[in-house]
Amino acid sequence: MSQKKLKFNSKTIHGGQKPDKAYGAVMPPIYQTSTFAQTTPGGHQGFEYSRSGNPTRTALENSLASIESGNYGLAFGSGLAAMDAVIKLLNPGDEVISTNDLYGGSYRIFKQIFEKYGIVFHFVAMQNVNEIEKKINSKTRLIWVETPTNPMMNIIDVKAVSKLAKQHKVLLAVDNTFATPYLQRPLEMGADLVMHSATKYLGGHSDVVLGALIVKDKELADQLYFIQNASGAVCGPMDSFLVLRGIKTLHVRMQRHSENGRAIAEFLQNHPKIEKVYWPGLDSHPNHLVAKEQMNDFGGMISFIPKGASYDDAIKIVEHLNVFTLAESLGGVESLAGHPASMTHASIPKEEREKSGVVDSLIRLSVGIEDASDLIEDLEQAIG
Ligand SMILES: Cc1ncc(COP(=O)(O)O)c(C=O)c1O
């Protein structure tokens, strides 16, 4: 059967993979080498220097392309290094329209690194697609979407944004870190480019930092490959191997993350001391219908606000958790809790942060794949 025809749950294991040429190793060896012998200048077997290409990284890049329904995958040293490569497609004076509620580090690279090179960023609430159209002008080159957004779990209608992007000949990039291709595949919905912090669900075990880009178009892939090699923010072979291994169980983990996510979201929603729960699978979520349309399930990322809580009350709750670990990051097998205002989103100024709902009492959970009843009991005792 052609690999393109495989169903998603088979692509995670086999997509873009073949046994290694040397000894038929089923898992690609970790080609821990910086360079490759040549018989004559240019006489090599496809690899010459590990910044330009490495067989373990290529195995991962092929897997990434397969699971995201793209044609080309590119792996980087981190999610932010992958974003850095995307913005380097642009020139001074070009404009980008981005979600206003996005990972703090994404906001920081846009505002504090690329704005000084003359690239202009507009941050809008994309749940309402008309808000995007208002900002499009002749200089707009890129629309940057995160959905679900971090940490407010807003859902952006990728098909609707893609229609708009095509109409105005603007590139559409989707940060698919939270959803993963198990839950949604933006390239199938018309996006041009998918980005991942593979550090999260793709790696899945909180043991590696890595970033990824996936595209369909050859010309775009060539431009990105040029930047990947010329700027050099690549990942090493060991890290490539770890993410490739993570991807092989992505579908099984995501199924459980989503089941546990539902159990916790429902528990929090019915808890008398909880004011608000943000999880796209709840009927009460303002973009639930769009989520149902574009996602296969709703994942394990949840944010919530305890009733009448202050900054200090929220900190107390996260400090009292035992099964959940208080830590940055998300998407691993273990449950993590975070306080966005002081952790992941501290790099966004307070007024900017609060405009998108990231108030001081907001708590974010990355629900892992432990037994859901242990997680609920832990939250119960910490909320008090
Ligand atoms: C949604 C999202 N995008 C991008 C990033 C950046 O990725 P990395 O930390 O791998 O550089 C993160 C990291 O938390 C993230 O959550």
Coordinates of C-alpha atoms and ligand atoms in Angstrom, one line a residue:
M1 CA 0.0 0.0 0.0
S2 CA 1.3 3.5 -0.8
Q3 CA 2.3 5.3 2.3
K4 CA 0.2 8.3 1.3
K5 CA -2.9 6.1 1.6
L6 CA -2.2 5.0 5.2
K7 CA -4.7 6.1 7.8
F8 CA -3.3 8.6 10.4
N9 CA -2.7 5.9 13.1
S10 CA -0.5 4.0 10.7
K11 CA 1.3 7.1 9.4
T12 CA 2.5 7.9 12.9
I13 CA 4.4 4.6 12.8
H14 CA 5.3 4.1 9.2
G15 CA 4.9 7.5 7.4
G16 CA 8.0 8.4 5.4
Q17 CA 10.0 5.5 7.0
K18 CA 12.0 2.7 5.6
P19 CA 14.4 0.3 7.2
D20 CA 17.9 1.8 7.3
K21 CA 20.1 1.1 4.3
A22 CA 23.2 -0.2 6.2
Y23 CA 21.8 -3.1 8.3
G24 CA 18.0 -2.8 7.9
A25 CA 17.6 -1.3 11.4
V26 CA 13.8 -0.8 11.9
M27 CA 14.4 2.4 13.9
P28 CA 16.7 4.8 12.2
P29 CA 20.2 4.8 13.9
I30 CA 21.3 8.0 15.6
Y31 CA 23.8 9.2 13.1
Q32 CA 25.9 11.0 15.6
T33 CA 28.3 12.6 13.1
S34 CA 29.0 16.1 11.9
T35 CA 30.3 15.1 8.5
F36 CA 30.3 12.3 5.9
A37 CA 33.2 10.9 3.8
Q38 CA 33.3 11.7 0.1
T39 CA 35.1 9.7 -2.5
T40 CA 35.6 12.8 -4.7
P41 CA 34.4 16.3 -4.0
G42 CA 30.6 16.0 -4.2
G43 CA 30.9 12.2 -4.2
H44 CA 28.7 11.3 -1.2
Q45 CA 25.5 9.3 -0.5
G46 CA 23.2 12.2 -0.1
F47 CA 24.7 13.7 3.1
E48 CA 27.8 15.9 3.4
Y49 CA 27.5 17.9 6.6
S50 CA 25.0 17.6 9.4
R51 CA 23.8 21.2 9.4
S52 CA 22.7 20.7 5.8
G53 CA 21.3 17.3 6.4
N54 CA 21.6 14.2 8.6
P55 CA 19.9 10.8 8.0
T56 CA 18.2 10.7 11.5
R57 CA 16.9 14.2 11.0
T58 CA 15.7 13.3 7.5
A59 CA 13.8 10.3 8.9
L60 CA 12.1 12.6 11.4
E61 CA 11.4 15.2 8.7
N62 CA 9.8 12.6 6.5
S63 CA 7.6 11.5 9.4
L64 CA 6.5 15.1 10.1
A65 CA 5.6 15.6 6.5
S66 CA 3.5 12.4 6.5
I67 CA 1.5 13.0 9.7
E68 CA 0.7 16.6 8.8
S69 CA -0.4 15.6 5.2
G70 CA 2.4 17.8 3.7
N71 CA 5.1 17.1 1.2
Y72 CA 8.1 18.5 3.1
G73 CA 9.1 18.6 6.7
L74 CA 11.9 20.6 8.3
A75 CA 13.2 20.1 11.8
F76 CA 14.9 22.8 14.0
G77 CA 16.6 23.2 17.3
S78 CA 13.3 24.5 19.0
G79 CA 9.8 25.7 18.1
L80 CA 11.1 29.2 18.3
A81 CA 13.9 28.4 15.9
A82 CA 11.3 27.1 13.4
M83 CA 9.3 30.3 13.8
D84 CA 12.5 32.4 13.3
A85 CA 12.9 30.6 9.9
V86 CA 9.4 31.5 8.9
I87 CA 9.7 35.2 9.7
K88 CA 13.0 35.3 7.8
L89 CA 11.0 34.7 4.6
L90 CA 9.9 38.3 5.0
N91 CA 11.5 41.6 4.2
P92 CA 11.5 45.0 6.1
G93 CA 8.2 46.7 5.6
D94 CA 6.2 43.4 5.3
E95 CA 3.3 43.0 7.7
V96 CA 2.1 40.0 9.7
I97 CA -1.3 39.5 11.3
S98 CA -1.1 37.3 14.3
T99 CA -3.5 35.9 16.9
N100 CA -3.6 38.2 19.9
D101 CA -3.7 35.3 22.4
L102 CA -0.6 33.3 21.7
Y103 CA 2.4 31.7 23.4
G104 CA 4.4 34.4 25.2
G105 CA 7.7 33.4 23.4
S106 CA 6.0 33.7 20.0
Y107 CA 4.9 37.2 21.0
R108 CA 8.4 38.0 22.2
I109 CA 10.2 36.9 19.0
F110 CA 7.8 38.9 16.9
K111 CA 7.9 42.1 19.0
Q112 CA 11.4 42.1 20.4
I113 CA 13.4 40.5 17.7
F114 CA 11.7 41.0 14.3
E115 CA 10.0 44.4 14.8
K116 CA 13.5 46.0 15.0
Y117 CA 14.2 44.7 11.5
G118 CA 11.2 46.6 10.2
I119 CA 8.6 43.8 10.1
V120 CA 5.2 45.0 11.4
F121 CA 3.0 42.8 13.5
H122 CA -0.7 43.3 14.2
F123 CA -2.3 41.2 17.0
V124 CA -6.0 40.6 16.6
A125 CA -8.8 38.4 18.1
M126 CA -9.1 36.0 15.2
Q127 CA -12.1 34.1 16.6
N128 CA -13.9 36.8 14.5
V129 CA -12.5 36.5 11.0
N130 CA -13.6 40.0 10.1
E131 CA -11.1 41.4 12.5
I132 CA -8.3 39.9 10.3
E133 CA -9.7 41.3 7.1
K134 CA -9.7 44.8 8.7
K135 CA -5.9 44.6 9.0
I136 CA -5.1 43.3 5.5
N137 CA -3.4 45.7 3.2
S138 CA -0.9 45.6 0.3
K139 CA 2.0 44.9 2.6
T140 CA 0.4 41.9 4.4
R141 CA 2.5 38.8 3.7
L142 CA 1.6 36.4 6.5
I143 CA -1.2 35.4 8.8
W144 CA 0.0 33.6 11.9
V145 CA -2.7 31.5 13.6
E146 CA -2.5 29.5 16.9
T147 CA -5.5 27.3 17.5
P148 CA -6.4 26.4 20.2
T149 CA -4.7 29.5 21.5
N150 CA -2.4 29.4 24.5
P151 CA -3.6 29.7 27.2
M152 CA -7.2 30.9 26.5
M153 CA -8.2 27.9 24.3
N154 CA -9.8 30.1 21.7
I155 CA -10.6 28.3 18.5
I156 CA -9.9 29.9 15.1
D157 CA -11.7 28.8 12.0
V158 CA -8.8 27.6 9.9
K159 CA -10.9 27.1 6.7
A160 CA -12.4 30.6 6.9
V161 CA -9.0 32.2 7.5
S162 CA -7.5 30.1 4.7
K163 CA -10.2 31.4 2.3
L164 CA -9.4 35.0 3.3
A165 CA -5.6 34.3 2.9
K166 CA -6.0 32.9 -0.6
Q167 CA -8.3 35.8 -1.6
H168 CA -5.5 38.2 -0.7
K169 CA -2.6 36.0 -1.7
V170 CA -1.2 36.0 1.8
L171 CA 0.7 33.0 3.4
L172 CA -1.2 31.2 6.2
A173 CA 0.8 29.6 8.9
V174 CA -0.7 27.6 11.8
D175 CA 1.0 26.8 15.0
N176 CA -0.4 23.3 15.6
T177 CA 1.5 22.6 18.8
F178 CA -1.6 22.3 21.1
A179 CA -3.8 20.2 18.7
T180 CA -1.2 18.0 16.9
P181 CA -2.2 16.4 13.6
Y182 CA -4.1 13.8 15.6
L183 CA -6.7 16.4 16.4
Q184 CA -6.5 18.7 13.3
R185 CA -4.5 19.0 10.1
P186 CA -4.3 22.6 9.0
L187 CA -2.7 21.8 5.6
E188 CA -5.8 19.8 4.7
M189 CA -7.9 22.9 5.6
G190 CA -6.0 25.1 3.2
A191 CA -3.1 26.5 5.4
D192 CA 0.3 26.8 3.6
L193 CA 2.5 26.0 6.5
V194 CA 2.3 24.2 9.9
M195 CA 4.6 24.9 12.7
H196 CA 5.2 22.8 15.9
S197 CA 7.0 23.0 19.1
A198 CA 7.7 19.3 18.9
T199 CA 9.0 19.7 22.4
K200 CA 5.4 19.2 23.4
Y201 CA 3.0 16.5 22.2
L202 CA 5.1 15.2 19.2
G203 CA 8.0 14.4 21.5
G204 CA 5.5 13.6 24.2
H205 CA 7.9 12.7 27.1
S206 CA 9.3 16.1 28.2
D207 CA 12.8 15.0 27.3
V208 CA 13.7 17.1 24.3
V209 CA 13.4 20.6 22.8
L210 CA 12.7 20.6 19.0
G211 CA 10.8 22.6 16.4
A212 CA 9.2 21.6 13.1
L213 CA 7.7 23.1 9.9
I214 CA 5.7 21.3 7.3
V215 CA 4.6 22.6 3.9
K216 CA 3.1 21.2 0.7
D217 CA 4.6 23.7 -1.8
K218 CA 8.1 22.9 -3.2
E219 CA 9.1 26.5 -3.7
L220 CA 8.2 27.4 -0.1
A221 CA 10.0 24.3 1.1
D222 CA 13.1 25.3 -0.8
Q223 CA 13.1 28.8 0.6
L224 CA 12.8 27.4 4.2
Y225 CA 15.4 24.8 3.6
F226 CA 17.8 27.6 2.4
I227 CA 17.1 29.5 5.7
Q228 CA 17.4 26.3 7.8
N229 CA 20.9 25.6 6.3
A230 CA 22.0 29.3 6.0
S231 CA 20.9 30.3 9.6
G232 CA 21.8 26.9 11.0
A233 CA 19.2 26.5 13.8
V234 CA 19.0 22.7 13.3
C235 CA 18.4 19.9 15.8
G236 CA 20.9 17.2 16.6
P237 CA 20.5 13.5 15.6
M238 CA 19.7 12.3 19.2
D239 CA 16.9 14.8 19.5
S240 CA 15.6 13.9 16.1
F241 CA 15.5 10.3 17.2
L242 CA 13.6 11.1 20.4
V243 CA 10.9 13.0 18.6
L244 CA 10.6 10.3 15.9
R245 CA 10.1 7.8 18.7
G246 CA 7.5 10.0 20.4
I247 CA 5.5 10.4 17.2
K248 CA 5.1 6.6 16.9
T249 CA 2.7 6.7 20.0
L250 CA 1.2 10.1 19.3
H251 CA -2.3 8.7 18.4
V252 CA -2.5 6.5 21.5
R253 CA -1.4 9.3 23.8
M254 CA -3.6 11.9 22.2
Q255 CA -6.6 9.7 22.6
R256 CA -6.0 9.4 26.3
H257 CA -5.1 13.1 26.7
S258 CA -8.4 13.9 25.2
E259 CA -10.3 11.4 27.4
N260 CA -8.6 12.7 30.6
G261 CA -9.1 16.3 29.3
R262 CA -12.8 15.8 29.2
A263 CA -13.0 14.2 32.7
I264 CA -11.0 17.1 34.2
A265 CA -12.9 19.8 32.3
E266 CA -16.2 18.4 33.4
F267 CA -15.0 18.1 37.0
L268 CA -13.9 21.7 37.1
Q269 CA -17.0 22.9 35.4
N270 CA -19.2 21.3 38.1
H271 CA -17.0 22.5 41.0
P272 CA -18.6 25.2 43.2
K273 CA -15.3 27.1 43.6
I274 CA -14.5 27.4 39.9
E275 CA -15.7 30.4 38.0
K276 CA -14.6 29.6 34.4
V277 CA -13.3 26.6 32.5
Y278 CA -11.7 27.0 29.0
W279 CA -11.7 23.7 27.1
P280 CA -13.0 23.6 23.5
G281 CA -14.9 20.3 24.1
L282 CA -17.4 21.9 26.5
D283 CA -20.8 23.0 25.0
S284 CA -20.3 26.2 26.9
H285 CA -17.1 27.1 25.0
P286 CA -17.8 30.1 22.8
N287 CA -16.2 28.5 19.7
H288 CA -17.3 24.9 20.5
L289 CA -19.0 24.5 17.1
V290 CA -16.0 25.5 15.1
A291 CA -13.9 23.2 17.3
K292 CA -16.3 20.3 16.6
E293 CA -16.1 21.0 12.9
Q294 CA -12.3 21.2 12.5
M295 CA -11.0 18.9 15.3
N296 CA -11.3 15.2 15.8
D297 CA -11.4 15.5 19.6
F298 CA -10.4 18.3 22.0
G299 CA -7.1 17.4 23.7
G300 CA -5.7 17.8 27.2
M301 CA -5.1 21.5 27.5
I302 CA -7.4 23.3 29.9
S303 CA -7.3 26.7 31.6
F304 CA -9.5 27.8 34.5
I305 CA -10.2 30.6 36.9
P306 CA -11.1 29.9 40.6
K307 CA -14.0 32.0 41.9
G308 CA -12.9 35.4 43.4
A309 CA -9.2 34.3 43.3
S310 CA -6.2 36.7 43.4
Y311 CA -2.7 36.2 41.9
D312 CA -1.6 34.7 45.3
D313 CA -4.7 32.4 45.5
A314 CA -3.8 30.9 42.1
I315 CA -0.2 30.5 43.1
K316 CA -1.3 28.7 46.3
I317 CA -3.4 26.2 44.3
V318 CA -0.6 25.3 41.9
E319 CA 1.9 25.0 44.8
H320 CA -0.5 22.5 46.5
L321 CA -0.7 20.1 43.6
N322 CA 1.1 16.8 44.0
V323 CA 0.3 14.6 41.0
F324 CA 0.4 17.6 38.6
T325 CA 3.9 19.1 38.5
L326 CA 4.2 22.9 38.6
A327 CA 6.4 23.5 35.5
E328 CA 6.6 25.3 32.2
S329 CA 5.8 23.4 29.0
L330 CA 3.0 20.9 28.2
G331 CA 2.2 17.9 26.1
G332 CA 4.2 15.3 28.0
V333 CA 2.8 12.0 29.4
E334 CA 2.8 13.6 32.9
S335 CA 0.3 16.2 34.0
L336 CA 1.7 19.7 34.4
A337 CA 0.2 22.9 35.9
G338 CA 1.2 26.4 35.2
H339 CA 0.4 30.0 36.1
P340 CA 0.6 31.9 32.8
A341 CA 0.8 35.4 34.3
S342 CA 4.0 34.6 36.1
M343 CA 5.4 31.8 33.9
T344 CA 4.7 31.2 30.2
H345 CA 3.1 34.6 29.5
A346 CA 5.2 36.8 31.8
S347 CA 7.0 38.2 28.7
I348 CA 3.7 39.8 27.5
P349 CA 3.0 43.2 29.3
K350 CA 0.1 42.9 31.9
E351 CA -2.4 45.2 30.0
E352 CA -1.7 43.3 26.7
R353 CA -2.1 40.0 28.5
E354 CA -5.3 40.9 30.2
K355 CA -6.9 42.2 27.0
S356 CA -6.9 38.6 25.8
G357 CA -8.1 37.2 29.1
V358 CA -4.9 36.1 30.7
V359 CA -5.8 37.4 34.2
D360 CA -3.6 36.9 37.3
S361 CA -5.8 34.1 38.6
L362 CA -5.8 32.0 35.5
I363 CA -4.3 28.5 35.9
R364 CA -3.3 26.3 32.9
L365 CA -3.3 22.5 33.0
S366 CA -1.6 20.1 30.6
V367 CA -3.5 17.0 31.4
G368 CA -1.3 13.9 31.1
I369 CA -2.2 10.3 30.6
E370 CA -2.2 9.2 34.3
D371 CA -5.4 7.7 35.8
A372 CA -8.0 10.5 35.6
S373 CA -9.3 9.8 39.1
D374 CA -5.9 10.5 40.6
L375 CA -5.7 13.8 38.7
I376 CA -9.2 14.8 39.9
E377 CA -8.4 13.9 43.5
D378 CA -5.2 16.0 43.3
L379 CA -7.1 19.1 41.9
E380 CA -9.9 18.6 44.6
Q381 CA -7.4 18.8 47.5
A382 CA -5.5 21.7 46.0
I383 CA -8.6 23.8 45.3
G384 CA -9.7 23.0 48.8
Ligands
LIG1 C1 2.1 27.1 21.2 C2 3.6 27.2 21.2 N1 4.3 27.6 20.2 C3 5.6 27.7 20.2 C4 6.4 27.4 21.3 C5 7.9 27.5 21.3 O1 8.5 26.3 21.2 P1 9.9 25.9 21.9 O2 9.7 26.0 23.4 O3 10.1 24.5 21.4 O4 10.9 26.8 21.3 C6 5.7 26.9 22.5 C7 6.4 26.6 23.7 O5 5.9 26.5 24.8 C8 4.2 26.8 22.4 O6 3.5 26.4 23.5

